Coordinates of N, CA and C in Angstrom, one line a residue:
X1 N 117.9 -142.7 0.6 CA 118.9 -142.6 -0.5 C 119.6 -141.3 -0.3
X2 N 120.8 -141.2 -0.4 CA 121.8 -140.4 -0.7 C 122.1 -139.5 -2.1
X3 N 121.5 -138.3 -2.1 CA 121.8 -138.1 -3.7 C 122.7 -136.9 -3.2
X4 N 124.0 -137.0 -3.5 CA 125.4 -135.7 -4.0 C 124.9 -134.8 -5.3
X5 N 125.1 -134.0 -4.9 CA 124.9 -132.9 -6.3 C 126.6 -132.1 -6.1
X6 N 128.0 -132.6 -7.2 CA 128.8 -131.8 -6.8 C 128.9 -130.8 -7.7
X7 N 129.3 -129.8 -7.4 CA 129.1 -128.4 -8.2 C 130.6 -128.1 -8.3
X8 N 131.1 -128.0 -9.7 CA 132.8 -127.9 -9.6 C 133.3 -127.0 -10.4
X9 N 134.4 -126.3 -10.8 CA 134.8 -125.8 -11.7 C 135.3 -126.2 -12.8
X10 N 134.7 -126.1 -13.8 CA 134.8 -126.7 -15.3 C 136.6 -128.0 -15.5
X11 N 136.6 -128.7 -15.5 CA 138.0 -129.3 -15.7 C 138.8 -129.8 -14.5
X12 N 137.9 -129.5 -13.4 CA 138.8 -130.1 -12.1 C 138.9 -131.2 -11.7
X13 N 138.0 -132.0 -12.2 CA 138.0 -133.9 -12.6 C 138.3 -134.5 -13.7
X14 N 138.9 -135.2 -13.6 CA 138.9 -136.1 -14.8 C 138.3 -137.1 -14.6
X15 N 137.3 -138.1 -15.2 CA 136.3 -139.2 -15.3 C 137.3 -140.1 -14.5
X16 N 138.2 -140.6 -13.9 CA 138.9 -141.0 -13.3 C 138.7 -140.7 -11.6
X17 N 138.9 -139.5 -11.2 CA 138.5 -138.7 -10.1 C 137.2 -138.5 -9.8
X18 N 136.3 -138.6 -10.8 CA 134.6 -138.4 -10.3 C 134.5 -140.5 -9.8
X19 N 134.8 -141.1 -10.6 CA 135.0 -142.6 -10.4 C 135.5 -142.5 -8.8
X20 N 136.6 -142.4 -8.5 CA 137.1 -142.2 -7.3 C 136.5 -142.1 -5.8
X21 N 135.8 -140.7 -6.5 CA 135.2 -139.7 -6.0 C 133.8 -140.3 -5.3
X22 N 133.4 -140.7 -6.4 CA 132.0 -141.4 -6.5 C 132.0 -142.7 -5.4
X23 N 132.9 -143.3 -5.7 CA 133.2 -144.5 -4.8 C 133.5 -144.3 -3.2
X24 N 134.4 -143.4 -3.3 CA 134.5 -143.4 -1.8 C 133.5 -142.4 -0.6
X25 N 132.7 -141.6 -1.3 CA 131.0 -141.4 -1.5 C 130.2 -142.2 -0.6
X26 N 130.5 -143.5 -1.7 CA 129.7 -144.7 -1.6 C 129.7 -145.5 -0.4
X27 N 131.1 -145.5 -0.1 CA 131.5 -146.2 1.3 C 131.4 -146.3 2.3
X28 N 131.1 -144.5 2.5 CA 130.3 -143.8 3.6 C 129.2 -144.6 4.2
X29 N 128.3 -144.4 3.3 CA 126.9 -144.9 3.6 C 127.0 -147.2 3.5
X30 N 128.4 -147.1 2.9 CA 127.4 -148.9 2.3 C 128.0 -149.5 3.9
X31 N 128.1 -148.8 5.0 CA 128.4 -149.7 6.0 C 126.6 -150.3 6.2
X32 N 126.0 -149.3 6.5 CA 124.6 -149.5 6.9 C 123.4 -149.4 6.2
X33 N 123.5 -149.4 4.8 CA 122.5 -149.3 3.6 C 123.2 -149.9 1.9
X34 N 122.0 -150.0 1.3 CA 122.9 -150.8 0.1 C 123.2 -149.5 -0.4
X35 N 124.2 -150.1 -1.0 CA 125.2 -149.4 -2.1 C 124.4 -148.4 -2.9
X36 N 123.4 -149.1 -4.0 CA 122.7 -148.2 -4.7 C 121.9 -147.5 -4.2
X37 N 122.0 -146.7 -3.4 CA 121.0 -146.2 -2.6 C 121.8 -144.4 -2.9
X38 N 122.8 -145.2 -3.2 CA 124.0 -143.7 -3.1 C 123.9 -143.4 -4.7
X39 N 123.7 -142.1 -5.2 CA 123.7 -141.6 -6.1 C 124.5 -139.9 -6.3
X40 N 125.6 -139.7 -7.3 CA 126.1 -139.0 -7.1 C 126.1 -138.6 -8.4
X41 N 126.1 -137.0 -8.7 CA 126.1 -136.5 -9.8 C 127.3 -134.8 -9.8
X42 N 127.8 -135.1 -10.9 CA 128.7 -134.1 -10.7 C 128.7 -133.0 -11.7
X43 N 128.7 -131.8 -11.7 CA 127.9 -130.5 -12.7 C 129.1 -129.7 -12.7
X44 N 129.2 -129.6 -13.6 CA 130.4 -128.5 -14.0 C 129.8 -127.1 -13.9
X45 N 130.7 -126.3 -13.7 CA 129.9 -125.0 -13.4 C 131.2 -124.0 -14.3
X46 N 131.1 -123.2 -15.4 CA 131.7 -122.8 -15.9 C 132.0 -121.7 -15.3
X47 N 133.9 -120.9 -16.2 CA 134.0 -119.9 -15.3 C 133.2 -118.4 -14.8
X48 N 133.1 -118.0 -14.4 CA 132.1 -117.0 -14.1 C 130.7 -116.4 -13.9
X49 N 130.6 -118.5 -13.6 CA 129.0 -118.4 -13.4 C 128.7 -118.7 -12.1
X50 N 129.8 -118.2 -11.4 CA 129.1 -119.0 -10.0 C 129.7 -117.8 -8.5
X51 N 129.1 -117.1 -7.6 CA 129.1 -115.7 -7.2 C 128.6 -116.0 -5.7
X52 N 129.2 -115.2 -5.1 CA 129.4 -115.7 -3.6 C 129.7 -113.8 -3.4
X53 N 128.4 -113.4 -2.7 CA 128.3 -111.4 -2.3 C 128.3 -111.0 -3.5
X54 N 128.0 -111.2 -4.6 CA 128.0 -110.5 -6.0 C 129.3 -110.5 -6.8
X55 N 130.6 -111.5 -6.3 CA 131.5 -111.6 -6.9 C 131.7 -113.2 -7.2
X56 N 132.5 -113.3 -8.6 CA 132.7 -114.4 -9.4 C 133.9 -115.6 -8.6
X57 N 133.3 -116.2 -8.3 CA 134.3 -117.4 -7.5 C 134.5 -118.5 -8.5
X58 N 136.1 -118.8 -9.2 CA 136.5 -119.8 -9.9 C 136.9 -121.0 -9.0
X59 N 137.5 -121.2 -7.8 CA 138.0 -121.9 -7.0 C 137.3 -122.9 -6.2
X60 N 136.1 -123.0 -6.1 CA 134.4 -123.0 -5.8 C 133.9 -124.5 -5.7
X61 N 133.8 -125.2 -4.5 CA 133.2 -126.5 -5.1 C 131.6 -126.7 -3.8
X62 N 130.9 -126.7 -4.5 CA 129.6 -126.6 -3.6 C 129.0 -127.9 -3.4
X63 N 128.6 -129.1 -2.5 CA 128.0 -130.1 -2.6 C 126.9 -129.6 -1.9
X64 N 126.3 -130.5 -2.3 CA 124.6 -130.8 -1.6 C 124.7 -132.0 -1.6
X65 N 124.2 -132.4 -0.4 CA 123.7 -133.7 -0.1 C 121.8 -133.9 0.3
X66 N 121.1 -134.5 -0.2 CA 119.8 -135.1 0.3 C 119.9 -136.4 0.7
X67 N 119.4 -136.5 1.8 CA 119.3 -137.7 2.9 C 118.0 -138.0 2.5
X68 N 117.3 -139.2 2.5 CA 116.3 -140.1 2.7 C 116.0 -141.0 3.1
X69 N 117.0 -141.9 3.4 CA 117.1 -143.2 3.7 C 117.5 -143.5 5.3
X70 N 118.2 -141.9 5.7 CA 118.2 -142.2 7.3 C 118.2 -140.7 7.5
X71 N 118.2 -140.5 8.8 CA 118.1 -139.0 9.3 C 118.8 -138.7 10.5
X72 N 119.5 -137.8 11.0 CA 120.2 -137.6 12.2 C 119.1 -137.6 13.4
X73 N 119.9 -138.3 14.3 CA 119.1 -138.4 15.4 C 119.2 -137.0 16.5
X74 N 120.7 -136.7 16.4 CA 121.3 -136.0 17.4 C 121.9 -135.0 16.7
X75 N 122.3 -133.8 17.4 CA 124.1 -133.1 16.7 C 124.7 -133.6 16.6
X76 N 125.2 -134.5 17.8 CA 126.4 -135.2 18.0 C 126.5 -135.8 16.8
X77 N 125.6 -136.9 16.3 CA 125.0 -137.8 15.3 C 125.4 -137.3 13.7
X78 N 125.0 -135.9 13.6 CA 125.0 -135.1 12.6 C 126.6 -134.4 12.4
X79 N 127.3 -134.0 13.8 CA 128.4 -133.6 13.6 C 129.4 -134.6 13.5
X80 N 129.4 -135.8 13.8 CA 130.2 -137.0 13.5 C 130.3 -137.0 12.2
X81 N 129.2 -137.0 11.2 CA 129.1 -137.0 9.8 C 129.7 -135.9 9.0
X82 N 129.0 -135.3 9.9 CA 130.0 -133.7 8.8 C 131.4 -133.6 8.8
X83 N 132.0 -134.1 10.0 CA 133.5 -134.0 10.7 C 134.0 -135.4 9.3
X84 N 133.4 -136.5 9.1 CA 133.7 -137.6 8.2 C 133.7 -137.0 6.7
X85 N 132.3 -136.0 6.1 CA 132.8 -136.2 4.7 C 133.8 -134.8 4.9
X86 N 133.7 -133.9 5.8 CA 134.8 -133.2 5.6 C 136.9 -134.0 5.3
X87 N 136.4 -134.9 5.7 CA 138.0 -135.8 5.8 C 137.8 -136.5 4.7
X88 N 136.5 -137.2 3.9 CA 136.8 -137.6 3.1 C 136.7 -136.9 2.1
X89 N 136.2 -135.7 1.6 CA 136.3 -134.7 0.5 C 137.7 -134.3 0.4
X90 N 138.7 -133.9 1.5 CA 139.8 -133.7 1.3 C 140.8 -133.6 0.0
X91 N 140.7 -134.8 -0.7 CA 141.8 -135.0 -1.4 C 140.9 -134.5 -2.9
X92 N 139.7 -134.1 -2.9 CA 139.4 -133.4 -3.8 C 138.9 -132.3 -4.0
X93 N 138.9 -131.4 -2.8 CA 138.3 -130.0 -3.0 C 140.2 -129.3 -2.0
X94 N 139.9 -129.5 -0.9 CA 141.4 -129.0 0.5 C 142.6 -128.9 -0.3
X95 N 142.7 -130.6 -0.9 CA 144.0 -131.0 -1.2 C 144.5 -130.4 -2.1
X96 N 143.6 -130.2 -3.6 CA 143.7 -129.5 -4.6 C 143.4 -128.0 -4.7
X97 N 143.5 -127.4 -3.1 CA 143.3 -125.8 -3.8 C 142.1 -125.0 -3.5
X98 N 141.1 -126.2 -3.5 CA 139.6 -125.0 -3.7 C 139.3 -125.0 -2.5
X99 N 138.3 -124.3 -2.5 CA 137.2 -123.2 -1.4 C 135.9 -124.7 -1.4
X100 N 135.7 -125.3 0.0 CA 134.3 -125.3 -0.1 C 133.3 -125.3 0.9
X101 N 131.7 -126.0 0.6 CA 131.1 -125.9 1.4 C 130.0 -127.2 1.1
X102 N 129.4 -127.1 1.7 CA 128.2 -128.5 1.7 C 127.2 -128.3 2.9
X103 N 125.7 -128.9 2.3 CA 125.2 -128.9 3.2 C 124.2 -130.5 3.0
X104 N 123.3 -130.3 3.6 CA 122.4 -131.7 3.9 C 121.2 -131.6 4.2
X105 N 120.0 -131.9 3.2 CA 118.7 -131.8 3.4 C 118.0 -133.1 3.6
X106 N 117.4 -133.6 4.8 CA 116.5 -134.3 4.8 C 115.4 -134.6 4.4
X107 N 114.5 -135.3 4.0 CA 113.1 -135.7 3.2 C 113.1 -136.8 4.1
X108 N 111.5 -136.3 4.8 CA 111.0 -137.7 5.5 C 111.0 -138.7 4.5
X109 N 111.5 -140.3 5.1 CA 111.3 -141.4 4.9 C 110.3 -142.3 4.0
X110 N 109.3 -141.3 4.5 CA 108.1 -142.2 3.4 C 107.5 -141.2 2.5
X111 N 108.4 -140.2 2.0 CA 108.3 -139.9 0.7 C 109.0 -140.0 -0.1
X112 N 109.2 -141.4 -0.7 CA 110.3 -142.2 -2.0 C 109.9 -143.1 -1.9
X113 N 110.5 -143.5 -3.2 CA 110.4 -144.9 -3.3 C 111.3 -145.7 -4.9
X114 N 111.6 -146.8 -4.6 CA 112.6 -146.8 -5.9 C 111.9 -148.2 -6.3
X115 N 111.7 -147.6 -7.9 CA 111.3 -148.4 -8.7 C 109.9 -149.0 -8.8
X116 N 109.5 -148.3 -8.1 CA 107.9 -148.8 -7.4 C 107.7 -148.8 -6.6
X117 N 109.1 -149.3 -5.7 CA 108.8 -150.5 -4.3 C 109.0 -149.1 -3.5
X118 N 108.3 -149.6 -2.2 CA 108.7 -148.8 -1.0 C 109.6 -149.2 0.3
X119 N 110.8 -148.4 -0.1 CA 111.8 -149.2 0.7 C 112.1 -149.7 2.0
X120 N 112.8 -150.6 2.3 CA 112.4 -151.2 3.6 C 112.7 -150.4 4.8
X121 N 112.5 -150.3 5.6 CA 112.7 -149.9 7.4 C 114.1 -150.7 7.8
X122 N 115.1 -149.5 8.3 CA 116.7 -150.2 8.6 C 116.2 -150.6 9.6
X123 N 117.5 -152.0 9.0 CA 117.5 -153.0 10.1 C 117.2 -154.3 10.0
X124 N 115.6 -154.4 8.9 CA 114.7 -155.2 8.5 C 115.5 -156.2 8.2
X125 N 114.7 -157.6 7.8 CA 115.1 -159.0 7.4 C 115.1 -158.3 5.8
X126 N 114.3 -157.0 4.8 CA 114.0 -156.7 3.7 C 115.4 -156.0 3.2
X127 N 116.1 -154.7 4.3 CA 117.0 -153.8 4.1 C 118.4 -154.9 3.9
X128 N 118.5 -156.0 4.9 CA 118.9 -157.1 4.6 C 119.5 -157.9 3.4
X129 N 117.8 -158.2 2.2 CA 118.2 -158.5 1.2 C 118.7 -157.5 0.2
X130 N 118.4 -156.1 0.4 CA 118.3 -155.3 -0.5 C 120.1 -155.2 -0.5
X131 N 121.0 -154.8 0.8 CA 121.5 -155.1 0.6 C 122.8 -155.9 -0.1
X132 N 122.7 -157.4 0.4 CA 122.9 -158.5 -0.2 C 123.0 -158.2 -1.6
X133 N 121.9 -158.1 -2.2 CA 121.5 -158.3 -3.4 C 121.7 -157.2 -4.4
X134 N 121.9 -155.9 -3.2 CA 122.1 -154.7 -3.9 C 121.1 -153.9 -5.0
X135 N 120.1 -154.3 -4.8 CA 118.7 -153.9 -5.8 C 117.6 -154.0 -5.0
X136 N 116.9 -152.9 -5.5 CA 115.4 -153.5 -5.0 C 114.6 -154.7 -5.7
X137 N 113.8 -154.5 -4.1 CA 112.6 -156.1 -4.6 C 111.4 -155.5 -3.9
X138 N 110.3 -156.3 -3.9 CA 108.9 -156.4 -2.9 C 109.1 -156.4 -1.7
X139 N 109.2 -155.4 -0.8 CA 109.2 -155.9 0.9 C 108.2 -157.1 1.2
X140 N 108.9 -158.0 2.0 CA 108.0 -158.8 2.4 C 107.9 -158.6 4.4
X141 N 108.4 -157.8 4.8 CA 108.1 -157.1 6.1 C 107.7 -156.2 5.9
X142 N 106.9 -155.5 6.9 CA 106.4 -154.2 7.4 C 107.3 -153.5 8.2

């Protein structure tokens, strides 16, 4: 699973642009994994609470990404991805003005699990339905 943490300056979205935002997020990942797998949450950060060398940065958008669901194999692998959300954050941190940064924490694989279930292995005839169906279910492969 993909969870975004975007960290923003009070008022720089409107529920329109986090919608947007959120979606094209989404799109990243839904070539090779279901959709809900992607979870994004976005945190206002009011003015003067957020400090970079002991001074107050209003201009400021910080994401965090945690990976679960898949992991870089390579740099190459990893720098392909970073070179992509950097193009696709564009029109809402570059475009508009702000300063940012992001980074990406992995969690091995078989520590999660959604809803109960323990998610399927990409690739599977399971990742398959989950897919499709866009929800989890019972793996019925290993």
């Amino acid at each position: 699973m993909p969870l975004w943490k975007v960290y923003h300056p009070a008022g720089a979205y409107t529920p329109e642009d986090k919608q947007a935002f959120a979606e094209t997020m989404t799109e990243i990942y839904a070539r090779f994994m279901p959709r809900f797998y992607v979870n994004v949450l976005f945190h206002e950060v009011d003015e003067n609470t957020l400090y970079f060398g002991g001074k107050s940065r209003n201009n400021f958008v910080r994401i965090t990404m945690a990976h679960i669901a898949r992991d870089f194999s390579s740099e190459e692998g990893s720098r392909r991805f970073i070179d992509a959300v950097n193009k696709l954050i564009a029109p809402w941190v570059k475009d508009r003005g702000f300063d940012w940064e992001f980074h990406i924490d992995e969690t091995p694989f078989d520590l999660w699990s959604i809803q109960g279930f323990y998610p399927p292995r990409e690739g599977t005839p399971d990742e398959a339905r989950w897919i499709a169906e866009n929800k989890p279910s019972p793996r019925t492969h290993d």
